[in-house]
Coordinates of N, CA and C in Angstrom, one line a residue:
Chain A
X1 N 1.1 -1.2 0.0 CA 0.0 0.2 -0.2 C 0.9 1.4 0.2
X2 N 0.2 2.1 -1.2 CA 1.9 3.5 -1.0 C 1.4 3.9 -0.3
X3 N 1.7 5.4 0.4 CA 1.4 6.3 1.4 C 1.3 7.3 0.7
X4 N 1.4 8.5 1.9 CA 1.0 9.9 1.0 C 2.1 10.3 0.7
X5 N 2.3 10.6 -0.6 CA 3.3 11.2 -0.9 C 2.9 12.9 -1.4
X6 N 4.8 14.0 -1.5 CA 4.5 14.9 -1.7 C 5.5 15.4 -2.3
X7 N 5.2 16.6 -3.3 CA 6.6 17.2 -3.4 C 5.8 18.7 -3.9
X8 N 7.1 19.5 -4.0 CA 8.4 18.9 -3.9 C 8.9 18.9 -2.3
X9 N 9.8 18.8 -1.5 CA 10.3 18.6 -0.7 C 10.7 19.7 -0.1
X10 N 11.4 20.7 -0.7 CA 11.8 22.2 -0.7 C 11.6 22.6 -1.0
X11 N 11.3 24.4 -1.4 CA 10.4 25.3 -1.9 C 11.4 26.4 -1.6
X12 N 12.0 27.5 -2.3 CA 12.0 29.0 -2.1 C 11.4 30.1 -3.2
X13 N 10.9 30.7 -2.7 CA 9.9 31.3 -3.3 C 10.0 33.0 -2.9
X14 N 10.0 33.8 -3.7 CA 9.9 35.3 -3.0 C 8.6 35.9 -3.0
X15 N 8.8 36.6 -2.0 CA 7.5 38.1 -2.2 C 6.7 38.4 -3.2
X16 N 5.5 37.4 -3.0 CA 4.9 38.3 -4.3 C 4.9 36.9 -5.7
X17 N 5.8 35.8 -5.4 CA 5.3 35.4 -6.3 C 4.5 34.3 -5.8
X18 N 3.8 32.9 -7.1 CA 3.2 32.4 -6.9 C 3.9 30.6 -6.7
X19 N 2.8 29.4 -6.2 CA 3.6 28.4 -5.4 C 2.6 27.4 -5.9
X20 N 2.7 25.9 -6.9 CA 2.2 25.0 -6.5 C 2.8 23.6 -6.0
X21 N 1.9 23.2 -4.6 CA 2.7 22.2 -4.1 C 1.6 20.6 -4.2
X22 N 1.8 19.8 -4.6 CA 1.2 18.3 -5.0 C 1.6 17.6 -4.3
X23 N 0.3 16.5 -4.1 CA 0.1 15.6 -3.0 C -0.9 14.3 -4.1
X24 N 0.1 13.2 -3.3 CA -1.0 12.0 -4.2 C -1.5 11.0 -3.0
X25 N -3.3 11.2 -2.8 CA -3.1 10.3 -2.0 C -3.3 8.8 -1.5
X26 N -2.9 8.1 -0.8 CA -3.0 6.9 0.0 C -4.0 6.2 -0.4
X27 N -3.4 4.9 -1.6 CA -4.0 3.9 -2.3 C -5.7 4.0 -1.9
X28 N -7.0 4.6 -2.3 CA -8.0 3.7 -2.1 C -8.8 5.2 -0.8
X29 N -8.1 5.9 -0.9 CA -8.8 7.6 0.3 C -8.7 7.9 -0.8
X30 N -10.4 8.4 -1.1 CA -10.5 9.8 -1.6 C -11.0 11.2 -1.0
X31 N -10.7 11.4 0.2 CA -10.5 12.9 0.4 C -9.4 13.4 0.9
X32 N -9.1 14.2 1.2 CA -7.4 15.1 0.8 C -8.0 16.5 1.8
X33 N -7.3 16.6 2.6 CA -7.0 18.3 3.1 C -5.6 18.2 3.5
X34 N -5.3 20.0 3.5 CA -4.1 20.5 3.7 C -4.2 21.2 4.5
X35 N -2.6 21.3 5.3 CA -2.5 21.7 6.4 C -1.4 22.7 6.4
X36 N -1.1 24.1 7.3 CA -0.1 24.5 7.2 C 0.1 25.3 8.8
X37 N 1.7 24.1 8.7 CA 2.2 23.8 9.7 C 3.7 25.0 10.3
X38 N 3.2 26.7 11.4 CA 4.3 27.3 11.3 C 5.3 26.8 12.5
X39 N 6.6 26.9 12.1 CA 7.4 26.6 13.7 C 6.7 26.6 14.5
X40 N 7.4 25.4 15.2 CA 7.0 25.1 16.8 C 5.6 25.2 17.0
X41 N 4.3 25.3 16.2 CA 2.9 26.0 16.3 C 2.5 24.2 15.3
X42 N 1.4 24.2 15.7 CA 0.6 22.5 15.6 C -0.3 23.1 14.2
X43 N -0.3 21.4 13.4 CA -0.9 22.0 11.8 C -2.1 23.0 11.8
X44 N -2.4 23.7 11.2 CA -3.5 24.4 10.9 C -4.4 24.6 9.5
X45 N -5.4 23.6 9.9 CA -6.9 23.4 8.2 C -6.8 24.0 7.7
X46 N -6.1 23.7 6.2 CA -6.6 24.6 5.5 C -7.9 25.0 4.6
X47 N -8.1 23.5 4.4 CA -9.0 23.3 3.2 C -9.4 21.3 2.8
X48 N -10.0 20.9 2.8 CA -10.7 20.0 2.2 C -11.4 19.6 0.8
X49 N -11.2 18.6 0.5 CA -11.3 18.1 -1.1 C -11.7 16.8 -1.4
X50 N -13.2 17.2 -1.7 CA -14.2 15.3 -1.9 C -14.6 16.1 -3.2
X51 N -14.8 14.8 -3.9 CA -15.4 14.2 -5.0 C -14.7 15.9 -6.1
X52 N -13.4 16.4 -6.0 CA -13.3 17.3 -6.5 C -14.0 19.0 -6.6
X53 N -14.3 18.7 -5.2 CA -14.7 20.3 -4.7 C -14.1 20.5 -3.2
X54 N -14.4 22.2 -3.2 CA -13.7 22.4 -1.4 C -15.2 21.7 -0.5
X55 N -15.0 21.1 0.0 CA -15.7 20.7 1.3 C -14.9 21.2 2.7
X56 N -14.7 22.6 2.6 CA -14.8 22.8 4.4 C -13.6 23.5 4.3
X57 N -13.5 24.6 4.8 CA -12.4 25.6 4.1 C -11.9 25.8 6.4
X58 N -10.9 26.6 6.5 CA -10.2 27.1 7.9 C -10.1 28.4 7.6
X59 N -9.6 29.4 8.3 CA -9.1 30.4 8.3 C -8.5 31.2 7.6
X60 N -8.6 31.0 6.4 CA -7.3 31.4 5.3 C -8.3 32.0 4.0
X61 N -6.9 33.1 3.7 CA -7.5 34.1 2.6 C -7.5 33.2 1.0
X62 N -8.5 34.2 0.3 CA -8.5 33.5 -1.2 C -7.4 33.6 -2.2
X63 N -6.5 33.7 -1.4 CA -5.6 33.4 -2.4 C -4.5 32.1 -2.5
X64 N -5.1 31.7 -0.9 CA -4.6 29.7 -1.4 C -6.1 29.6 -1.4
X65 N -5.8 28.3 -2.7 CA -7.3 27.6 -3.5 C -6.6 26.3 -3.4
X66 N -7.2 25.4 -4.1 CA -6.4 23.9 -4.3 C -7.2 23.3 -5.5
X67 N -6.8 22.5 -5.7 CA -7.7 20.8 -6.8 C -8.0 20.2 -6.2
X68 N -8.8 19.1 -6.7 CA -8.5 17.3 -6.6 C -8.8 17.1 -7.3
X69 N -8.0 15.8 -8.5 CA -8.3 15.1 -9.7 C -9.0 14.1 -9.5
X70 N -9.3 13.9 -11.1 CA -10.0 12.1 -10.6 C -9.2 11.1 -9.7
X71 N -8.2 11.5 -10.2 CA -7.1 10.5 -9.7 C -6.8 10.1 -8.0
X72 N -7.8 11.7 -7.1 CA -7.8 11.9 -5.5 C -6.4 12.9 -5.7
X73 N -5.5 12.8 -6.8 CA -4.0 13.5 -6.1 C -4.9 15.6 -6.5
X74 N -3.9 16.4 -5.8 CA -4.0 17.2 -5.4 C -3.0 18.4 -5.3
X75 N -3.7 19.4 -5.5 CA -3.3 21.1 -6.0 C -2.9 22.0 -5.0
X76 N -2.2 22.4 -4.1 CA -2.6 23.5 -3.1 C -1.7 24.8 -4.1
X77 N -2.3 25.9 -4.2 CA -2.0 26.7 -4.5 C -1.9 28.1 -3.9
X78 N -0.6 28.9 -4.1 CA -0.9 30.2 -3.1 C -0.1 31.1 -4.0
X79 N -0.7 32.3 -4.0 CA -0.6 33.5 -5.2 C -0.3 35.0 -3.9
X80 N 0.8 35.2 -4.4 CA 0.9 36.5 -4.1 C 1.7 36.4 -2.8
X81 N 2.4 35.7 -2.6 CA 3.1 34.9 -1.6 C 3.7 35.8 -0.5
X82 N 3.8 35.7 0.6 CA 4.2 36.5 1.8 C 5.1 35.8 2.5
X83 N 5.7 36.3 3.9 CA 6.6 35.8 4.2 C 6.2 35.8 5.6
X84 N 5.0 35.6 5.7 CA 4.3 34.7 6.7 C 3.5 33.4 6.7
X85 N 4.3 32.9 5.5 CA 3.2 31.5 4.0 C 4.8 30.9 4.4
X86 N 5.8 31.6 4.7 CA 6.7 30.1 5.6 C 6.7 29.1 6.3
X87 N 6.5 28.3 6.0 CA 6.0 27.0 6.4 C 6.2 25.5 6.0
X88 N 5.7 24.4 7.2 CA 5.8 23.2 6.6 C 4.2 23.3 5.8
X89 N 3.9 22.6 4.6 CA 2.4 22.6 4.1 C 2.2 21.1 4.0
X90 N 1.3 20.7 4.8 CA 1.1 19.5 4.8 C -0.8 19.0 4.2
X91 N 0.1 17.5 3.5 CA -1.4 17.1 3.2 C -1.6 15.8 3.7
X92 N -2.9 15.9 3.6 CA -3.2 14.2 4.6 C -5.1 14.1 3.8
X93 N -4.6 12.3 4.2 CA -5.6 12.0 2.8 C -7.1 10.8 3.4
X94 N -7.6 10.3 3.3 CA -8.6 9.7 4.4 C -9.7 9.2 3.7
X95 N -10.8 8.0 3.8 CA -11.5 7.6 3.3 C -12.7 8.3 3.5
X96 N -14.1 8.4 3.3 CA -15.5 9.2 3.5 C -15.6 8.3 4.5
X97 N -16.3 8.5 6.2 CA -17.2 7.5 7.0 C -15.7 7.3 7.6
X98 N -14.4 7.0 7.9 CA -13.8 6.8 8.3 C -12.9 8.3 8.6
X99 N -12.8 8.2 9.7 CA -12.2 9.2 10.6 C -10.5 9.7 10.0
X100 N -9.3 8.7 10.4 CA -8.6 9.1 10.2 C -8.1 9.5 9.2
X101 N -7.1 10.7 9.4 CA -6.6 11.2 8.2 C -4.6 10.6 8.5
X102 N -3.9 10.1 7.4 CA -2.7 10.0 7.2 C -2.1 11.1 6.2
X103 N -0.9 11.8 6.8 CA -0.3 12.6 6.7 C 0.8 11.8 5.3
X104 N 1.1 13.1 5.1 CA 2.4 12.7 4.0 C 3.6 13.3 4.5
X105 N 4.7 13.7 3.8 CA 6.1 14.2 4.5 C 6.2 15.6 4.4
X106 N 5.3 16.1 3.8 CA 5.2 17.4 4.0 C 6.4 18.1 3.1
X107 N 5.7 19.7 2.5 CA 6.7 20.6 1.8 C 6.9 21.7 2.8
X108 N 8.3 21.8 2.5 CA 8.8 23.0 3.5 C 8.8 24.4 2.5
X109 N 8.2 25.1 2.5 CA 7.9 26.5 2.1 C 9.4 27.9 2.5
X110 N 9.7 28.2 1.4 CA 10.4 29.2 2.3 C 10.2 30.2 1.8
X111 N 9.7 32.3 2.0 CA 9.6 32.9 1.6 C 10.7 33.7 1.7
X112 N 11.2 34.5 0.6 CA 12.0 35.5 1.1 C 11.6 36.8 0.7
Chain B
X1 N -16.1 28.0 19.1 CA -14.5 27.3 18.4 C -13.8 26.9 19.6
X2 N -13.2 25.5 18.2 CA -12.6 24.4 19.1 C -11.3 24.7 19.8
X3 N -11.3 24.0 20.9 CA -9.9 24.7 21.4 C -9.3 23.8 22.1
X4 N -8.4 23.7 22.0 CA -7.1 22.1 22.3 C -5.8 22.5 23.1
X5 N -5.6 22.4 23.5 CA -4.5 22.6 25.0 C -3.5 21.6 25.3
X6 N -2.1 21.8 25.1 CA -2.1 20.7 25.1 C -0.5 21.3 26.6
X7 N 0.1 19.8 27.2 CA 0.7 20.5 28.5 C 1.2 19.3 28.8
X8 N 3.0 19.0 29.0 CA 3.4 20.5 29.2 C 4.1 20.5 28.1
X9 N 4.5 21.9 27.1 CA 5.5 21.9 26.0 C 6.2 21.6 25.6
X10 N 7.0 21.3 27.2 CA 8.7 20.4 26.3 C 8.5 19.1 27.8
X11 N 9.2 18.1 27.5 CA 9.4 17.0 28.2 C 10.4 16.5 28.2
X12 N 11.2 16.0 29.6 CA 12.3 16.0 29.6 C 12.2 14.4 30.4
X13 N 12.8 13.4 30.0 CA 12.9 12.4 30.8 C 14.1 11.3 30.4
X14 N 14.6 10.5 31.8 CA 15.6 9.7 31.9 C 14.6 8.3 30.9
X15 N 15.6 7.2 30.2 CA 15.3 6.2 30.0 C 14.9 5.5 30.7
X16 N 13.5 4.8 30.9 CA 12.7 4.2 31.6 C 12.0 4.4 32.8
X17 N 11.9 6.4 32.9 CA 11.4 6.7 33.6 C 9.6 7.4 33.0
X18 N 8.4 6.4 33.6 CA 7.6 6.4 33.2 C 7.2 8.4 33.2
X19 N 6.0 8.7 32.5 CA 5.0 10.1 32.6 C 4.0 10.1 31.4
X20 N 3.2 10.8 31.9 CA 2.0 11.3 31.0 C 1.8 12.8 30.6
X21 N 1.4 13.0 28.7 CA 1.8 13.9 28.6 C 0.0 14.3 28.4
X22 N -1.0 15.3 28.8 CA -1.6 16.1 28.7 C -2.0 16.6 27.7
X23 N -3.8 16.3 27.3 CA -4.7 16.8 25.9 C -5.4 17.5 26.5
X24 N -6.1 18.5 27.0 CA -7.2 19.3 27.2 C -8.2 19.4 26.0
X25 N -9.6 19.4 26.1 CA -10.6 19.6 24.0 C -11.3 21.0 25.1
X26 N -12.0 21.5 24.3 CA -12.7 22.2 24.2 C -14.1 22.4 23.0
X27 N -14.4 21.5 22.4 CA -15.7 21.0 21.0 C -17.2 21.5 21.6
X28 N -17.7 21.5 20.5 CA -19.1 21.0 20.5 C -19.1 20.0 19.9
X29 N -20.0 19.1 20.7 CA -20.2 17.6 19.7 C -18.4 17.0 19.0
X30 N -17.6 16.3 20.3 CA -17.0 15.9 19.6 C -17.1 14.1 19.0
X31 N -15.9 14.2 18.2 CA -16.5 13.1 16.7 C -14.9 12.1 16.9
X32 N -13.9 13.0 17.4 CA -12.7 11.4 17.5 C -11.9 12.1 18.0
X33 N -10.5 12.0 19.4 CA -10.2 12.2 19.5 C -8.3 11.6 19.4
X34 N -7.6 12.8 18.8 CA -6.5 11.6 17.6 C -5.2 11.8 18.5
X35 N -4.4 11.1 19.1 CA -2.7 11.2 18.7 C -2.1 10.8 17.6
X36 N -0.9 12.2 17.1 CA -0.3 11.9 16.2 C 1.2 12.2 16.9
X37 N 2.5 11.0 16.1 CA 3.7 12.0 16.9 C 4.5 11.9 15.7
X38 N 5.5 13.1 15.7 CA 5.9 13.7 14.5 C 7.4 14.1 14.8
X39 N 8.3 13.8 14.3 CA 9.5 13.9 14.3 C 9.8 14.7 13.2
X40 N 11.2 15.4 13.5 CA 11.7 17.0 12.9 C 11.5 16.8 11.5
X41 N 10.9 18.1 10.9 CA 10.9 18.2 9.7 C 10.5 17.0 8.8
X42 N 9.0 16.1 9.6 CA 8.3 14.7 9.2 C 6.9 15.2 9.3
X43 N 6.2 14.2 8.3 CA 4.2 14.4 8.8 C 4.4 13.6 9.7
X44 N 3.0 14.3 10.1 CA 2.5 13.6 11.4 C 2.4 12.1 10.7
X45 N 2.8 11.2 12.0 CA 2.4 9.6 12.0 C 1.2 9.4 13.1
X46 N 0.1 9.0 12.7 CA -0.9 8.2 13.2 C -0.5 7.5 14.3
X47 N -1.2 7.6 15.6 CA -0.9 7.0 16.9 C -2.2 6.1 16.9
X48 N -3.3 7.0 18.1 CA -4.2 6.4 18.3 C -5.7 7.5 17.9
X49 N -6.9 6.7 17.9 CA -7.8 7.0 17.4 C -8.7 7.0 19.0
X50 N -9.3 8.0 19.9 CA -10.8 7.6 20.6 C -11.9 8.6 20.3
X51 N -12.9 7.3 20.9 CA -13.9 8.2 20.6 C -15.0 8.3 21.3
X52 N -15.5 8.2 22.3 CA -15.8 8.4 23.7 C -14.8 7.9 25.1
X53 N -15.4 8.7 25.5 CA -14.8 8.9 27.7 C -15.6 7.4 27.7
X54 N -14.2 6.7 28.5 CA -13.3 6.0 29.4 C -12.8 5.0 28.1
X55 N -12.5 5.4 27.5 CA -12.2 4.7 25.9 C -10.6 4.9 26.5
X56 N -10.0 2.9 26.2 CA -8.5 3.3 26.3 C -7.8 2.5 24.7
X57 N -6.4 3.3 24.0 CA -5.9 2.9 23.7 C -4.1 1.9 23.6
X58 N -4.1 0.9 23.1 CA -2.2 0.9 23.6 C -1.7 1.0 22.5
X59 N -0.6 1.4 22.8 CA 0.4 0.1 21.6 C 2.2 0.5 21.8
X60 N 2.3 -0.6 21.9 CA 3.9 -0.9 22.7 C 3.5 0.2 23.7
X61 N 4.3 0.7 24.0 CA 5.0 1.5 25.7 C 3.9 3.0 25.6
X62 N 2.8 3.0 24.8 CA 2.5 4.0 24.9 C 0.7 3.7 25.3
X63 N -0.2 4.5 25.7 CA -1.5 3.9 26.0 C -2.0 5.6 26.2
X64 N -3.4 5.3 25.3 CA -3.8 6.8 25.6 C -5.5 6.4 26.2
X65 N -5.8 7.4 26.8 CA -7.3 7.1 27.6 C -7.8 8.7 26.8
X66 N -9.2 8.4 26.8 CA -10.4 9.7 27.0 C -10.9 10.0 28.3
X67 N -10.9 11.2 28.5 CA -12.7 11.7 29.3 C -13.4 12.3 28.8
X68 N -14.3 13.2 29.7 CA -15.3 14.2 28.9 C -14.2 15.6 28.5
X69 N -13.4 15.9 29.4 CA -12.4 16.7 28.7 C -11.0 17.0 28.4
X70 N -10.9 15.7 28.4 CA -9.1 15.8 28.2 C -8.8 14.4 27.6
X71 N -7.5 13.8 27.3 CA -7.4 12.8 27.0 C -5.5 13.0 27.8
X72 N -4.7 11.5 28.2 CA -4.1 12.1 28.1 C -3.1 10.2 27.6
X73 N -1.7 11.0 27.7 CA -1.2 9.5 26.8 C 0.0 9.4 27.5
X74 N 0.6 8.4 27.7 CA 1.0 8.0 28.8 C 2.4 6.8 28.5
X75 N 3.1 7.3 29.1 CA 4.3 6.7 28.0 C 5.3 5.3 29.1
X76 N 5.2 4.6 29.4 CA 6.1 3.9 29.7 C 7.1 3.2 30.0
X77 N 8.2 3.4 30.5 CA 10.0 2.9 30.2 C 10.1 3.2 28.8
X78 N 10.2 4.6 29.2 CA 10.9 5.6 27.4 C 11.9 5.0 27.2
X79 N 11.4 4.7 25.4 CA 13.1 4.9 25.0 C 13.3 6.4 24.4
X80 N 14.8 5.8 24.3 CA 15.7 7.2 23.4 C 14.9 7.6 22.2
X81 N 14.0 6.0 21.3 CA 13.8 6.3 20.4 C 12.3 7.1 20.0
X82 N 12.2 6.9 21.7 CA 10.0 7.9 21.1 C 10.2 9.9 21.6
X83 N 11.6 9.8 21.2 CA 12.2 11.0 21.2 C 11.1 11.2 19.6
X84 N 10.6 12.7 20.4 CA 9.4 13.4 19.6 C 8.6 14.3 20.0
X85 N 8.1 14.8 18.6 CA 6.6 15.4 19.4 C 5.7 15.2 19.4
X86 N 4.4 15.6 20.3 CA 3.1 14.3 20.3 C 2.2 15.6 20.2
X87 N 1.5 14.7 19.3 CA 0.2 15.9 19.0 C -0.8 15.8 19.3
X88 N -1.9 16.3 19.8 CA -3.5 15.8 19.8 C -4.4 17.0 18.8
X89 N -5.3 16.4 18.7 CA -6.1 16.6 17.5 C -7.8 16.0 17.8
X90 N -8.5 17.5 17.5 CA -10.0 16.5 17.5 C -10.8 16.8 15.8
X91 N -11.7 16.4 16.1 CA -12.2 16.4 14.9 C -13.8 17.0 15.6
X92 N -14.9 17.9 15.3 CA -15.8 17.4 15.6 C -16.9 18.2 15.5
X93 N -17.9 18.0 15.5 CA -19.6 18.8 14.4 C -20.0 18.0 13.8
X94 N -21.0 18.1 13.2 CA -21.2 17.5 12.0 C -20.9 17.8 10.2
X95 N -20.8 19.4 10.1 CA -20.9 19.6 9.1 C -19.1 20.0 9.1
X96 N -18.0 19.6 10.3 CA -16.5 20.1 9.6 C -15.9 18.7 9.0
X97 N -16.6 17.9 8.3 CA -16.5 17.4 7.8 C -15.2 16.4 8.3
X98 N -13.9 16.5 7.6 CA -13.1 15.3 8.7 C -11.3 16.4 8.8
X99 N -12.2 17.6 9.3 CA -11.1 18.9 9.7 C -10.9 18.4 10.9
X100 N -9.6 18.4 11.6 CA -8.7 18.3 12.7 C -8.1 20.1 13.7
X101 N -8.2 19.6 14.3 CA -8.0 21.2 15.0 C -6.6 20.3 16.0
X102 N -5.9 20.8 16.0 CA -4.5 20.7 16.8 C -4.4 21.5 17.5
X103 N -3.3 20.4 19.1 CA -3.0 21.7 19.8 C -1.4 22.0 19.2
X104 N -0.3 21.9 20.3 CA 0.9 23.2 19.7 C 1.8 22.0 19.6
X105 N 1.3 20.6 20.6 CA 2.0 19.4 20.8 C 3.3 20.4 22.1
X106 N 3.4 18.2 22.2 CA 4.4 18.5 23.2 C 5.7 17.7 22.8
X107 N 6.6 18.8 23.6 CA 8.1 18.2 22.2 C 8.8 16.8 23.5
X108 N 8.6 15.7 23.4 CA 9.7 14.5 24.5 C 10.7 14.4 24.0
X109 N 11.7 14.6 24.6 CA 13.3 14.2 25.2 C 13.4 13.6 25.9
X110 N 14.8 11.9 25.1 CA 14.4 10.7 26.3 C 15.9 10.5 26.0
X111 N 16.4 10.6 27.1 CA 18.1 10.6 27.7 C 18.1 9.8 28.0
X112 N 19.5 8.9 27.4 CA 19.8 7.3 27.4 C 20.5 6.9 28.8

C-alpha cells in the first residue's frame, strides 16, 4: 500500500510570487486535506477536497486555493506569497466515513 | 470555536522514566480525538483514535485514555527512540468534514 506522497520536498520563493504544491493520496482514499504548520506550532487546517470540490475551509484567505483530480491527487496553490507563508505544508488523505487522516511528509516552503 | 491545549510544552525524561502528556479540549460535539507523533521536519504519524469517554488504546509503550474534557498519553519505560513531538487533535461537529484542530504539541526528549 503506497502512502501519501508530496512534492517538492523543499521550495524557496520570493515575496509576491505564486507556488503550486502537489500531493498524491494514499491508495483507496478519496478525501484530501491541506494543513499549514509554522515552526513550533501545531498544523492549521487550510481546506479539504472531496469529489473534486472544496468541502470545508479554515481561516485562510482566497489566495490559498486548491484542486483535486479524478485520481484523487491534489494541488495547493498560493498566490501573492507573503513572508508569513513560510511553513511546512502538509497533505492528509482519508476515506469518507473513516475519520482517520494519514499525512504525507510535507513540503517546506521558504518565502524570502 | 474548538480549542485544544497540550501540556507540558516540553518534557525531558530519562530512559525508563514513565510519564504522561495531557491534552485538554473544548469542542461542540466531539467526533474523535487523535494522537499523532511527529519527528523533526516530517509529517505527523498516526498513533491512536479515541471516540468516547472511558475508551483506552495501547501500542507498545504508549497508552491513550479519554475523558469528557481531556486525554492523556501515558508513556511507560520510554526509550530514546520515543523522542518526538506528540500532537493531539480533535474532530468535532457534523458539518466540519474531516477537519482536525490541533494543539501546539508536546516535545518529548528521552535521554539514554
